[in-house]
Coordinates of C-alpha atoms in Angstrom, one line a residue:
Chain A
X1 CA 19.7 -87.5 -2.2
X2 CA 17.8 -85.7 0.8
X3 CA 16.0 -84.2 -1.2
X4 CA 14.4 -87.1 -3.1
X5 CA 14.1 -89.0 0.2
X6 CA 11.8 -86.1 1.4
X7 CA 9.9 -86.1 -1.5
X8 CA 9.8 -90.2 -1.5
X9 CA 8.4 -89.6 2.3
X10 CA 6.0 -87.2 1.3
X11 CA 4.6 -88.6 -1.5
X12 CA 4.0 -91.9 0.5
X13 CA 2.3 -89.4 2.9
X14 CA 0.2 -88.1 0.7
X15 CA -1.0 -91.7 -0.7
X16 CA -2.1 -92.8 2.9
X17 CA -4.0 -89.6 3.1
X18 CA -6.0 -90.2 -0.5
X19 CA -6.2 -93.7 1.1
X20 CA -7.4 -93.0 4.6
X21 CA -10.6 -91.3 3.5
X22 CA -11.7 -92.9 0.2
X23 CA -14.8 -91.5 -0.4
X24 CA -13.5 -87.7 -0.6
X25 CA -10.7 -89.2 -2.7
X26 CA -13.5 -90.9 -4.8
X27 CA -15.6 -87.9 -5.4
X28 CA -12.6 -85.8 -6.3
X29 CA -11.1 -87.7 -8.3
X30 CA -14.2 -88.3 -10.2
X31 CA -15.2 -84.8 -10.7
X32 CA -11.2 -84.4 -11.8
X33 CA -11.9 -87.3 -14.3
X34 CA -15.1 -85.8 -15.5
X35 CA -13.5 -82.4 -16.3
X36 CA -10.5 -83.8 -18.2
X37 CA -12.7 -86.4 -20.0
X38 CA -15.0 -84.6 -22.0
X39 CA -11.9 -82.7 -24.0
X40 CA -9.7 -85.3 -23.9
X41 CA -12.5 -87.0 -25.6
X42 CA -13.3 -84.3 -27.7
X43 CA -9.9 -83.7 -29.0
X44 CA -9.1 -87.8 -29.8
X45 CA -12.5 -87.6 -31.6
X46 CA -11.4 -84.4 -33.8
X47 CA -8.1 -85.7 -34.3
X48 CA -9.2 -89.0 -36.2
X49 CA -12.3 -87.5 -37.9
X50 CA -9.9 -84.6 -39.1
X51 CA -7.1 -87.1 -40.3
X52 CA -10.5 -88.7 -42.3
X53 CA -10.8 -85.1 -44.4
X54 CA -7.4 -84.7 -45.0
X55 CA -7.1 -88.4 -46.0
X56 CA -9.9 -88.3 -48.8
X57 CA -9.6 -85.3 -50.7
X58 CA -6.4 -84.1 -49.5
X59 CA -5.0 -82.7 -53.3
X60 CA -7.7 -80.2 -54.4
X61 CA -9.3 -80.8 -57.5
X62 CA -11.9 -79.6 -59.8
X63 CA -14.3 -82.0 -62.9
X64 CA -15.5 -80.6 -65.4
X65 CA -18.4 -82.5 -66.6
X66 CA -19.4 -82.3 -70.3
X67 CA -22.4 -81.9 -72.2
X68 CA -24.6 -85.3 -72.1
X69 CA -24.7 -86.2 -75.6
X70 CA -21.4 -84.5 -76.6
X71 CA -19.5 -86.4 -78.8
X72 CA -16.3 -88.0 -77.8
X73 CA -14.0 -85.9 -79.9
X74 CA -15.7 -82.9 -78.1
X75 CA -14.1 -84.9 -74.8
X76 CA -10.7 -85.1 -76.4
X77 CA -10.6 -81.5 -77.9
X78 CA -10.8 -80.4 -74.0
X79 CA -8.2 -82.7 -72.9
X80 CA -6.2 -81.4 -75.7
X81 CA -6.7 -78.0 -74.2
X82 CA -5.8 -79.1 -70.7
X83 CA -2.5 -81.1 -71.7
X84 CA -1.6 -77.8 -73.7
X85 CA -1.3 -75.9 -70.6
X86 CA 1.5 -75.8 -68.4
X87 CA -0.4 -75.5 -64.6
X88 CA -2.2 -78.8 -64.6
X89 CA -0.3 -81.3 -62.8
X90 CA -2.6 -84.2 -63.6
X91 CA -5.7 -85.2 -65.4
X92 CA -8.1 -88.5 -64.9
X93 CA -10.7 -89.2 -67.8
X94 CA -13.7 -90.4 -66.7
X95 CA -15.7 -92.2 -69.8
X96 CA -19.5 -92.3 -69.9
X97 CA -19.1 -95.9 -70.4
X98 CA -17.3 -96.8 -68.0
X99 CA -18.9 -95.0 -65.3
X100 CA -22.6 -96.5 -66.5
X101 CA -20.3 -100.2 -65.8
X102 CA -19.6 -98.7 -62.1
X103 CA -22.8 -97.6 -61.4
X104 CA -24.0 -101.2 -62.4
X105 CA -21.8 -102.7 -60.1
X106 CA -22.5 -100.3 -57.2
X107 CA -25.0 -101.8 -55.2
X108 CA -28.4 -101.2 -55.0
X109 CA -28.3 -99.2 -58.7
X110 CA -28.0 -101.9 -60.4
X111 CA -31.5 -102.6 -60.9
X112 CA -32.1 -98.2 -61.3
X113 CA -29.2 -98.3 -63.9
X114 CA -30.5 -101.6 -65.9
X115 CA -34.1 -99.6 -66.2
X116 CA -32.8 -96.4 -67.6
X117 CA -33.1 -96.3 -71.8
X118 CA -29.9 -94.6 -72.5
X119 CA -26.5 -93.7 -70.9
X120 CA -27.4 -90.8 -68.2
X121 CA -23.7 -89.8 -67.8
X122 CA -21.4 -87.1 -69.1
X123 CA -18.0 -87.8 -70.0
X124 CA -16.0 -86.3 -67.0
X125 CA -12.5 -84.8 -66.7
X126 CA -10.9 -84.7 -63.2
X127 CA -8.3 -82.0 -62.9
X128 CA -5.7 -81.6 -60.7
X129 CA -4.2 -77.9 -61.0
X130 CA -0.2 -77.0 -60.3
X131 CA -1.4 -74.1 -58.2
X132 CA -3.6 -75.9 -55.5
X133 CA -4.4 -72.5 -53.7
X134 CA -8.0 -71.7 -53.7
X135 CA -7.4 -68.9 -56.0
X136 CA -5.9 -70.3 -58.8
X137 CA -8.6 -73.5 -58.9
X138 CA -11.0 -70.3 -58.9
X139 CA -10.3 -68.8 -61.4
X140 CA -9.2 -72.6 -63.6
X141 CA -12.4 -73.5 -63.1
X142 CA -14.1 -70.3 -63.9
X143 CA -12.0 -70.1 -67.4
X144 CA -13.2 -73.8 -67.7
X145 CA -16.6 -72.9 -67.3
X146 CA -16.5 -70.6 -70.3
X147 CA -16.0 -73.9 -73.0
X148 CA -18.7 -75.0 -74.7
X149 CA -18.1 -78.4 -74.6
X150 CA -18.2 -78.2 -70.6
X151 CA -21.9 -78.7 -69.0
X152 CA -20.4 -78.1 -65.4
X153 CA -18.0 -77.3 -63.1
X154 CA -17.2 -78.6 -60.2
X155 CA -15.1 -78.2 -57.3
X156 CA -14.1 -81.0 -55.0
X157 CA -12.2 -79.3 -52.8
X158 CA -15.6 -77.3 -51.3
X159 CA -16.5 -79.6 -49.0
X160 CA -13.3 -80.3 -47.8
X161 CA -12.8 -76.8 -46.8
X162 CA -15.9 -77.1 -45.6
X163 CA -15.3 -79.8 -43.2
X164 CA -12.1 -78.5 -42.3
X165 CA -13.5 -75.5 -41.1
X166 CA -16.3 -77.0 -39.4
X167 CA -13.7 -79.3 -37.7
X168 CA -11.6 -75.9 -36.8
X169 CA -14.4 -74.7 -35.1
X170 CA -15.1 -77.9 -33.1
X171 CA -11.3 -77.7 -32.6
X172 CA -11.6 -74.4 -30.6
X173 CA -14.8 -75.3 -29.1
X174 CA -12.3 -78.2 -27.8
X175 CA -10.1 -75.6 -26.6
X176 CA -12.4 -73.4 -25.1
X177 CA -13.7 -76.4 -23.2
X178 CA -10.5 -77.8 -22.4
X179 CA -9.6 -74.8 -21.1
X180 CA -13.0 -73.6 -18.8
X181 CA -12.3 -77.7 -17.4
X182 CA -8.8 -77.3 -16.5
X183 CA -10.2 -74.5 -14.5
X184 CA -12.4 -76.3 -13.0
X185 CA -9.6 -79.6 -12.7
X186 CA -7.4 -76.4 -10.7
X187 CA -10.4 -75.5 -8.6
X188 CA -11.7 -78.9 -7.6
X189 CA -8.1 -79.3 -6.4
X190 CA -7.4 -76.3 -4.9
X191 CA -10.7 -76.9 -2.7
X192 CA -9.4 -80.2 -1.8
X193 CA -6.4 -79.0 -1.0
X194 CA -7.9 -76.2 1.3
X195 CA -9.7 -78.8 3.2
X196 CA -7.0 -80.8 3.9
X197 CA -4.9 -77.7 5.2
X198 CA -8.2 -77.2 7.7
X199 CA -8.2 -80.6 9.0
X200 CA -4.6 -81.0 9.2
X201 CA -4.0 -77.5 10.6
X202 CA -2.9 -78.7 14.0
X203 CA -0.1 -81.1 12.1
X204 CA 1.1 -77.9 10.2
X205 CA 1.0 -76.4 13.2
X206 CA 3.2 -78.6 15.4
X207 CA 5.5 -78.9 12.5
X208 CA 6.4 -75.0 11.7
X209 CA 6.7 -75.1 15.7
X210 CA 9.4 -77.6 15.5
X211 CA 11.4 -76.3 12.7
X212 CA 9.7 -77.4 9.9
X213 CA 9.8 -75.1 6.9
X214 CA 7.0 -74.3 4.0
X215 CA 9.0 -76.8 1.1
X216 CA 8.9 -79.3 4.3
X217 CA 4.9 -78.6 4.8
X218 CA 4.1 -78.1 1.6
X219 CA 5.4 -81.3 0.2
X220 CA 3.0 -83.6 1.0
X221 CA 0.1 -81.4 0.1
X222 CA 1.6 -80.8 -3.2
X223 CA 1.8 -84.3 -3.8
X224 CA -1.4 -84.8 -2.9
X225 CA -3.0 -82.4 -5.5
X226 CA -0.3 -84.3 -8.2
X227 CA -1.8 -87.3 -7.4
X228 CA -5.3 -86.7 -7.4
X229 CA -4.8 -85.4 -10.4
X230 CA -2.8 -88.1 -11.8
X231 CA -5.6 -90.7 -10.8
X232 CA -8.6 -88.3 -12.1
X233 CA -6.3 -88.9 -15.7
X234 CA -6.1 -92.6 -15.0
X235 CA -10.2 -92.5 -14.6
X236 CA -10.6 -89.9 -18.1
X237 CA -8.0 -91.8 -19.7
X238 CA -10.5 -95.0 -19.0
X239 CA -13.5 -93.5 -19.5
X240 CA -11.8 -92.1 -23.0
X241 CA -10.8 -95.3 -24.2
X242 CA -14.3 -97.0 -22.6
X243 CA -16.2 -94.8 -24.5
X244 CA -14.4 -95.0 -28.1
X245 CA -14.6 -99.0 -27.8
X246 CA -18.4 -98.8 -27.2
X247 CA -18.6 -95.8 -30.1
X248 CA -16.7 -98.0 -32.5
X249 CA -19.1 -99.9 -34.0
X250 CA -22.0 -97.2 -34.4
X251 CA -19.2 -94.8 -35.8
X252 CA -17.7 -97.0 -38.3
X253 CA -21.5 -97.9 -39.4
X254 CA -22.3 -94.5 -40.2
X255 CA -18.9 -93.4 -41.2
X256 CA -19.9 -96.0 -44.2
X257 CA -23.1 -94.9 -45.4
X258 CA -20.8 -91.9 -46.4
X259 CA -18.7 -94.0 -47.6
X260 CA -16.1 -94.0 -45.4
X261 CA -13.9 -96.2 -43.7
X262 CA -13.4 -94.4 -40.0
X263 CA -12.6 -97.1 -37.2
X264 CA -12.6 -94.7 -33.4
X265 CA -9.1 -95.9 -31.6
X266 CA -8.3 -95.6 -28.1
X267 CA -6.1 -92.8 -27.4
X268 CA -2.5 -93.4 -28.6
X269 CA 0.5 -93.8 -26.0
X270 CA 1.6 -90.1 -26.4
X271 CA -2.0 -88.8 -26.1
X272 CA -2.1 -90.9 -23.5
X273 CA 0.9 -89.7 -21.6
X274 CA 0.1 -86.3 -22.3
X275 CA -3.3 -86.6 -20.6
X276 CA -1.8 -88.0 -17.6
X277 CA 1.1 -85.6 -17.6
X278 CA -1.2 -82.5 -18.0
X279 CA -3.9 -83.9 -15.2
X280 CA -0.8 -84.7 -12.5
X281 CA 0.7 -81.0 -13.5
X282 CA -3.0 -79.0 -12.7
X283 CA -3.2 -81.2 -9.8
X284 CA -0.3 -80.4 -8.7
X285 CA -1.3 -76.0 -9.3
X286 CA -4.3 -76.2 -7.6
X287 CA -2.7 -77.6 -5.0
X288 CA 0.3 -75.0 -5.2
X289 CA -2.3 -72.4 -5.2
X290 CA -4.3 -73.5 -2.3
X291 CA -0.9 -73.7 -0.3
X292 CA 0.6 -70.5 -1.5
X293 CA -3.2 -68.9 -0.1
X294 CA -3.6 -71.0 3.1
X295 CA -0.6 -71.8 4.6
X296 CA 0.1 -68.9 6.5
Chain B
X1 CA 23.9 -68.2 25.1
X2 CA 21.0 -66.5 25.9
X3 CA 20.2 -62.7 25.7
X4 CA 17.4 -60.1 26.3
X5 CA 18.1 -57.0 26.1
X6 CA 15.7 -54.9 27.0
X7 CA 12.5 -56.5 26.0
X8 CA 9.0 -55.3 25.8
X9 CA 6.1 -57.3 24.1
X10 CA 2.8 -55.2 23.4
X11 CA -0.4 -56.7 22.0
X12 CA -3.0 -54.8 20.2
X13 CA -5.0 -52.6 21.5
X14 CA -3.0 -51.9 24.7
X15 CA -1.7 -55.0 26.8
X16 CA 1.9 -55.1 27.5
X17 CA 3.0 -58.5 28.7
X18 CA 6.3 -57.6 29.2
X19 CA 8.4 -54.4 29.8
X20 CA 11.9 -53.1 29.7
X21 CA 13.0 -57.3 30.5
X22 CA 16.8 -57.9 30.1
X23 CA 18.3 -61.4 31.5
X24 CA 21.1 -63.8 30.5
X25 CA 21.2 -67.5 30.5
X26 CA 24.5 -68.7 30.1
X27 CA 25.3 -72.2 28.7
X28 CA 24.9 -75.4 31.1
X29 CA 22.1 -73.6 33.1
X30 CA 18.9 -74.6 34.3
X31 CA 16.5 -71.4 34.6
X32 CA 13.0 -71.3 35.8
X33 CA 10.6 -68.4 35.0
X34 CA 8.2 -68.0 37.5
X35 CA 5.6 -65.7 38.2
X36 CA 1.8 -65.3 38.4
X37 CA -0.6 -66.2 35.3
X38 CA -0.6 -63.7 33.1
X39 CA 2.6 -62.2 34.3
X40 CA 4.6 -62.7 30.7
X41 CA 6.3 -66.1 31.3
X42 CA 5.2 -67.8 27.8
X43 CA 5.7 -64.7 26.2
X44 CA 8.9 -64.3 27.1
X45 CA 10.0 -68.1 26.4
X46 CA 8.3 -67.9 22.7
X47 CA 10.6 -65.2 21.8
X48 CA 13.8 -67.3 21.9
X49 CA 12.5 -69.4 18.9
X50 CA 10.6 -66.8 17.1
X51 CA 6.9 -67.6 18.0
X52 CA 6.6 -64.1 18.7
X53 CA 8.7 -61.2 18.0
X54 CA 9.4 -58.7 20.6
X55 CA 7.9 -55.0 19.9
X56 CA 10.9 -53.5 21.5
X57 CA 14.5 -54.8 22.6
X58 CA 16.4 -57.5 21.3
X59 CA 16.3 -61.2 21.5
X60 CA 19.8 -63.1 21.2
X61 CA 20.6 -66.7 20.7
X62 CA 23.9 -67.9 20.4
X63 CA 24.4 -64.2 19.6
X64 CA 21.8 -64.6 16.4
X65 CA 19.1 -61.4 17.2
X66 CA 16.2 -63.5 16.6
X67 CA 14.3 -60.6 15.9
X68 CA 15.7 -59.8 12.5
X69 CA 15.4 -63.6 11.2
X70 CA 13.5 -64.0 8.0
X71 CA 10.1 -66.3 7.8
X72 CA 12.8 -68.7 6.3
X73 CA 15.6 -68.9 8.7
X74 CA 13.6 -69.5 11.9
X75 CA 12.6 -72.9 11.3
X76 CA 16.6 -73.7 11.2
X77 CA 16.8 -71.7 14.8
X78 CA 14.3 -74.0 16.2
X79 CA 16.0 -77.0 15.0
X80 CA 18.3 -76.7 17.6
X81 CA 15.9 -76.1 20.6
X82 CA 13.7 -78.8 22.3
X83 CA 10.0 -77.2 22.5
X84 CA 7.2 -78.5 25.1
X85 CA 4.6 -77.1 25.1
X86 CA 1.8 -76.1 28.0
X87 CA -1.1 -77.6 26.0
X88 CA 1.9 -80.6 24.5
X89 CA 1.1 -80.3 20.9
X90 CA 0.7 -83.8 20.1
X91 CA -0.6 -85.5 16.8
X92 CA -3.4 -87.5 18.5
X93 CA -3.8 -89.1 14.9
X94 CA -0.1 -90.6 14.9
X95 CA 1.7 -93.2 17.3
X96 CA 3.8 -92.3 20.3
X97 CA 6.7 -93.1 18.1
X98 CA 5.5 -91.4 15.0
X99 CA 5.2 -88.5 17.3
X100 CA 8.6 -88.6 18.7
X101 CA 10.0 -89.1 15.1
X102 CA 8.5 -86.2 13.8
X103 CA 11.6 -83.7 14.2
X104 CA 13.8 -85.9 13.1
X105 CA 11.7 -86.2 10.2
X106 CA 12.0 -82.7 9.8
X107 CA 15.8 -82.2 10.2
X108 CA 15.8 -85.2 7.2
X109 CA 17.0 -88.0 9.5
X110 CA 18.0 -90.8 7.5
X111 CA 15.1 -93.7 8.5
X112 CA 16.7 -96.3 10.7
X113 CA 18.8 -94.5 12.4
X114 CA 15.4 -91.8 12.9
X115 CA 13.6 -94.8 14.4
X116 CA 16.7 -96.2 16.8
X117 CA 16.9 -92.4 18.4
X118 CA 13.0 -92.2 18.9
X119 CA 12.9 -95.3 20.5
X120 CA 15.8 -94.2 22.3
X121 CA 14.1 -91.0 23.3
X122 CA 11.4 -92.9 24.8
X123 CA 12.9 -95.6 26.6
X124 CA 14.6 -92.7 28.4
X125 CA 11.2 -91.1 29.4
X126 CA 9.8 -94.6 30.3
X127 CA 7.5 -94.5 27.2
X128 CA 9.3 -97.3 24.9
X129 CA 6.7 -100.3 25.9
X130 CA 4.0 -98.0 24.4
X131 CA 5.2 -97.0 21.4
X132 CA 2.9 -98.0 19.1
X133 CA -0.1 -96.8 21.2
X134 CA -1.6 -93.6 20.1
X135 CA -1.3 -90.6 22.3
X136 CA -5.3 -90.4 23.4
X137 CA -4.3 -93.7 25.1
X138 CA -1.8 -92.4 27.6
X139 CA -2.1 -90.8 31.2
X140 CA -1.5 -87.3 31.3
X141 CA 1.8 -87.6 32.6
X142 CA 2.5 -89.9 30.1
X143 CA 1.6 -87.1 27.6
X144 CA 3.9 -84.8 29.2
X145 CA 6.8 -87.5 28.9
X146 CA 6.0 -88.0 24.8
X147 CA 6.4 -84.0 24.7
X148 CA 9.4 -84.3 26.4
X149 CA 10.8 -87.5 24.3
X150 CA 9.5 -85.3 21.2
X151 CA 12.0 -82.1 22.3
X152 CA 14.8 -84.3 23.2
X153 CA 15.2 -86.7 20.5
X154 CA 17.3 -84.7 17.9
X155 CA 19.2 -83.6 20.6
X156 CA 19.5 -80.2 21.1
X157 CA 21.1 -78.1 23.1
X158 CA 18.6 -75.9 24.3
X159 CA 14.9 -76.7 26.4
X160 CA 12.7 -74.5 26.4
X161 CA 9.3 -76.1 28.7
X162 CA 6.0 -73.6 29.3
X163 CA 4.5 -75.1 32.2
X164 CA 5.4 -78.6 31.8
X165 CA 3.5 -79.8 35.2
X166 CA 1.0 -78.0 35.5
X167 CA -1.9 -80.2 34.7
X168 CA 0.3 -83.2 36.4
X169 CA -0.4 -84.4 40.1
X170 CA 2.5 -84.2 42.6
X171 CA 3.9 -87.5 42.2
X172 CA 4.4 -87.5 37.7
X173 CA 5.0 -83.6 38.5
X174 CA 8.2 -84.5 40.1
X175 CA 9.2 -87.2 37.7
X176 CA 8.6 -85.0 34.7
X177 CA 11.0 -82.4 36.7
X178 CA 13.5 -85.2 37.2
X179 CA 13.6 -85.7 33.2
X180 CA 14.1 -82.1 32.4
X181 CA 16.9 -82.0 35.8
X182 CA 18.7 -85.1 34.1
X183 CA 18.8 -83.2 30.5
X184 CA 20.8 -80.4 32.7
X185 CA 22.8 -82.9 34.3
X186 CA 24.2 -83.5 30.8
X187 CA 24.7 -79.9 29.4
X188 CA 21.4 -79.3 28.3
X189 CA 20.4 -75.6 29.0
X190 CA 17.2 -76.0 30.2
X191 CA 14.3 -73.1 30.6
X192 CA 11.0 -73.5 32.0
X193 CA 8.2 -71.6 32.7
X194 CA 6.3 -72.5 36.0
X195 CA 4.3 -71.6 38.6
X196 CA 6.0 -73.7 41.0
X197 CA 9.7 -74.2 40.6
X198 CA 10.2 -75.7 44.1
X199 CA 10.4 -79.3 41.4
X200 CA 13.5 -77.6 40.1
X201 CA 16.1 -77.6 43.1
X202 CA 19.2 -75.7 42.3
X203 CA 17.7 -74.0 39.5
X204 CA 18.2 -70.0 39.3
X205 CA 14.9 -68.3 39.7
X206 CA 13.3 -65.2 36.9
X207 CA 10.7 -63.6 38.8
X208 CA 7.9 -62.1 36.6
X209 CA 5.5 -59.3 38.0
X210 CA 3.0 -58.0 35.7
X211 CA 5.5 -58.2 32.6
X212 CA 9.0 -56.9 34.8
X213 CA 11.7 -58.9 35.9
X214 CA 11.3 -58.0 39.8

């Protein structure tokens, strides 16, 4: 009980000290929110563009488009061949005809589509393979490629690896970033904290004089770091969510010229927390740090 | 309750401020150190709570050698001494009472009953009506009496005073005796360093000279 009644004493402490000189608590705590912003940012922008890859194409597949004027029977010979095997788990025909009716309907190609003399499309087979590891759609498609009936080959799942490693890489730039900043989150607080231990020296003073000991000194100091911290995530957290409102609209816009659907959302209430949890807990080191080198 | 035994205190590169110094102060007593400036009077009261450690001898209190104390026991030593200080040691940036509750915030003094001792503490050094001044607005005896009020108020059993009068004229020099002569009067051993101990009637004299007991 004493020991949350100190704690309750010295964290009231340490909010009359962020409070008694506000512009040092500004600038802190806006350099704090600066440096947790841009990865928490970062990462609730991956997380959401990632989920829209995995969401898309998230079973690989391969089509095999055939020849242009091959004749139907040409068509079902091949899906013959595919149904005969035993590691295709699925198979979607796509019919010239009815992919000339789609394109009519698509917007904008209407007009392209009506002008054209003859059906441009193949007849188009999408596969799904039992064995979705890149090998085996490999080497599916490059047996497939070998039938005469069959103009091309294609894999969907290409750019989807593609994107996944692109976001990967963004993923550890995150990281890297995430982790130079919480560096820097440490420092800012460590310095703060060092300051503070300068112009309250003749306070630690007095009190190691009159029996105080480090836990009693250090309390308030570390709760001072916690908290500066803690508000620094309050500010990110804002700027966070400010910034994905004002990129929702742009974002969606473009998301549907590739058609598609990606709305930005603040971040959820367990990113959230974890922001604030992860900003109070550096705060809170740099602050254990600073004491741990200047209190003696 | 008090013992040196054979005491010497060396500073670097070669000043000794005191040599070969062994006293007693038993409990109840009321001891003044006097002696020139310079002649090892602070010295020798900031080794009873571990403000500096003795380069030779030993320092007992209560029969704990304060010498061998860890970093971490001391400041459980000094909670059961009453410190004031020759330059008082105040928080100019805190009240008179936030001053005076300040070991009692330290011992982890439950809150009301913190604040009915300080106020306690400073009606009995005639400070109570200006509580919630801070101390830059008080006299300099007034100062001296918030030090005093400050060492008193978790009661301890021990005083220890450097110079407590010294910057005081005659008349607030004799009343800031009287304060630390009434603690006696009630079983407080009481110590204090001065230069002129004619304030502290009936007290028993240490004479320093040059870092000996003479």
């Amino acid at each position: 009980m004493n020991w949350l009644v100190a704690h309750g004493r010295a964290a009231r402490l340490a909010l009359v000290r962020l409070a008694a000189a506000p512009l040092n608590t500004l600038l802190a705590v806006l350099g704090i929110a600066i440096a947790l912003a841009l990865p928490a940012g970062g990462y609730e922008l991956l997380s959401q563009v990632s989920a829209l890859g995995s969401g898309t194409v998230a079973t690989p597949q391969f089509t095999l488009f055939l020849k242009v004027d091959g004749e139907r029977k040409a068509t079902q010979a091949v899906v013959d061949r595919l149904k005969e095997r035993g590691d295709i788990a699925k198979i979607l025909i796509l019919l010239r005809e009815d992919t000339l009716a789609r394109m009519k309907a698509a917007e904008g190609l209407a007009d392209v589509i009506a002008a054209l003399q003859k059906n441009p499309f193949p007849d188009a087979i999408v596969v799904t393979p039992a064995d979705d590891s890149p090998a085996a759609i490999e080497k599916l498609a490059a047996e497939a490629r070998q039938w005469r009936e069959v103009e091309l080959v294609q894999i969907d799942a290409h750019w989807v690896r593609r994107f996944a490693a692109l976001v990967n890489l963004a993923r550890t730039g995150v990281l890297l970033l995430a982790t130079l900043l919480g560096i820097g989150l440490v420092t800012i607080t460590f310095n703060t904290i060092r300051l503070q231990v300068m112009t309250r020296q003749r306070e630690v003073e007095v009190s190691w004089l009159l029996g105080a000991t480090d836990g009693f000194i250090r309390r308030p100091f570390l709760w001072h770091g916690a908290q500066l911290g803690l508000l620094g995530g309050i500010v990110a957290w804002l700027i966070v969510a400010g910034a994905t409102l004002w990129l929702q609209s742009p974002v969606a816009e473009l998301a549907q010229l590739y058609g598609f659907s990606l709305s930005l959302q603040p971040p959820s209430v367990v990113d959230s927390f974890a922001l604030l949890g992860v900003a109070g807990f550096l705060g809170w080191l740099g602050a254990a740090l600073s004491m741990r080198q200047h209190l003696h | 309750m008090i013992q040196f035994d054979r005491i010497a205190k060396r500073y670097p590169p070669d000043i000794t401020a005191l040599s070969d110094v062994s006293a007693e102060i038993a409990a109840g007593e009321l001891v003044t150190i006097v002696g020139h400036s310079g002649a090892g009077k602070s010295t020798l009261l900031k080794l009873i709570p571990g403000i500096e450690r003795p380069t030779a001898g030993v320092v007992l209190v209560n029969g704990q050698n304060v010498g061998s104390l860890g970093h971490g026991a001391l400041p459980y030593l000094r909670r059961n001494m009453g410190l004031v200080f020759q330059d008082q040691k105040l928080l100019f940036d805190r009240s008179v009472l936030a001053n005076v509750l300040l070991p009692l915030e330290i011992t982890g003094f439950p809150g009301r009953d913190a604040q009915r001792r300080a106020e306690a503490a400073l009606d009995k050094v005639g400070l109570l009506p200006r509580a919630k001044a801070l101390p830059v607005a008080l006299s300099g005896g007034e100062q001296q009496r918030l030090a005093i009020a400050r060492a008193v108020v978790h009661r301890p059993g021990l005083l220890l005073a450097d110079e407590p009068t010294a910057y005081l004229d005659a008349a607030t020099a004799r009343d800031v005796a009287g304060i630390f002569i009434e603690f006696n009067r009630v079983g407080v051993v009481v110590l204090v360093a001065t230069y002129d101990d004619s304030l502290f009637p009936g007290a028993r004299r240490l004479q320093l000279d040059h870092g000996r007991l003479t």
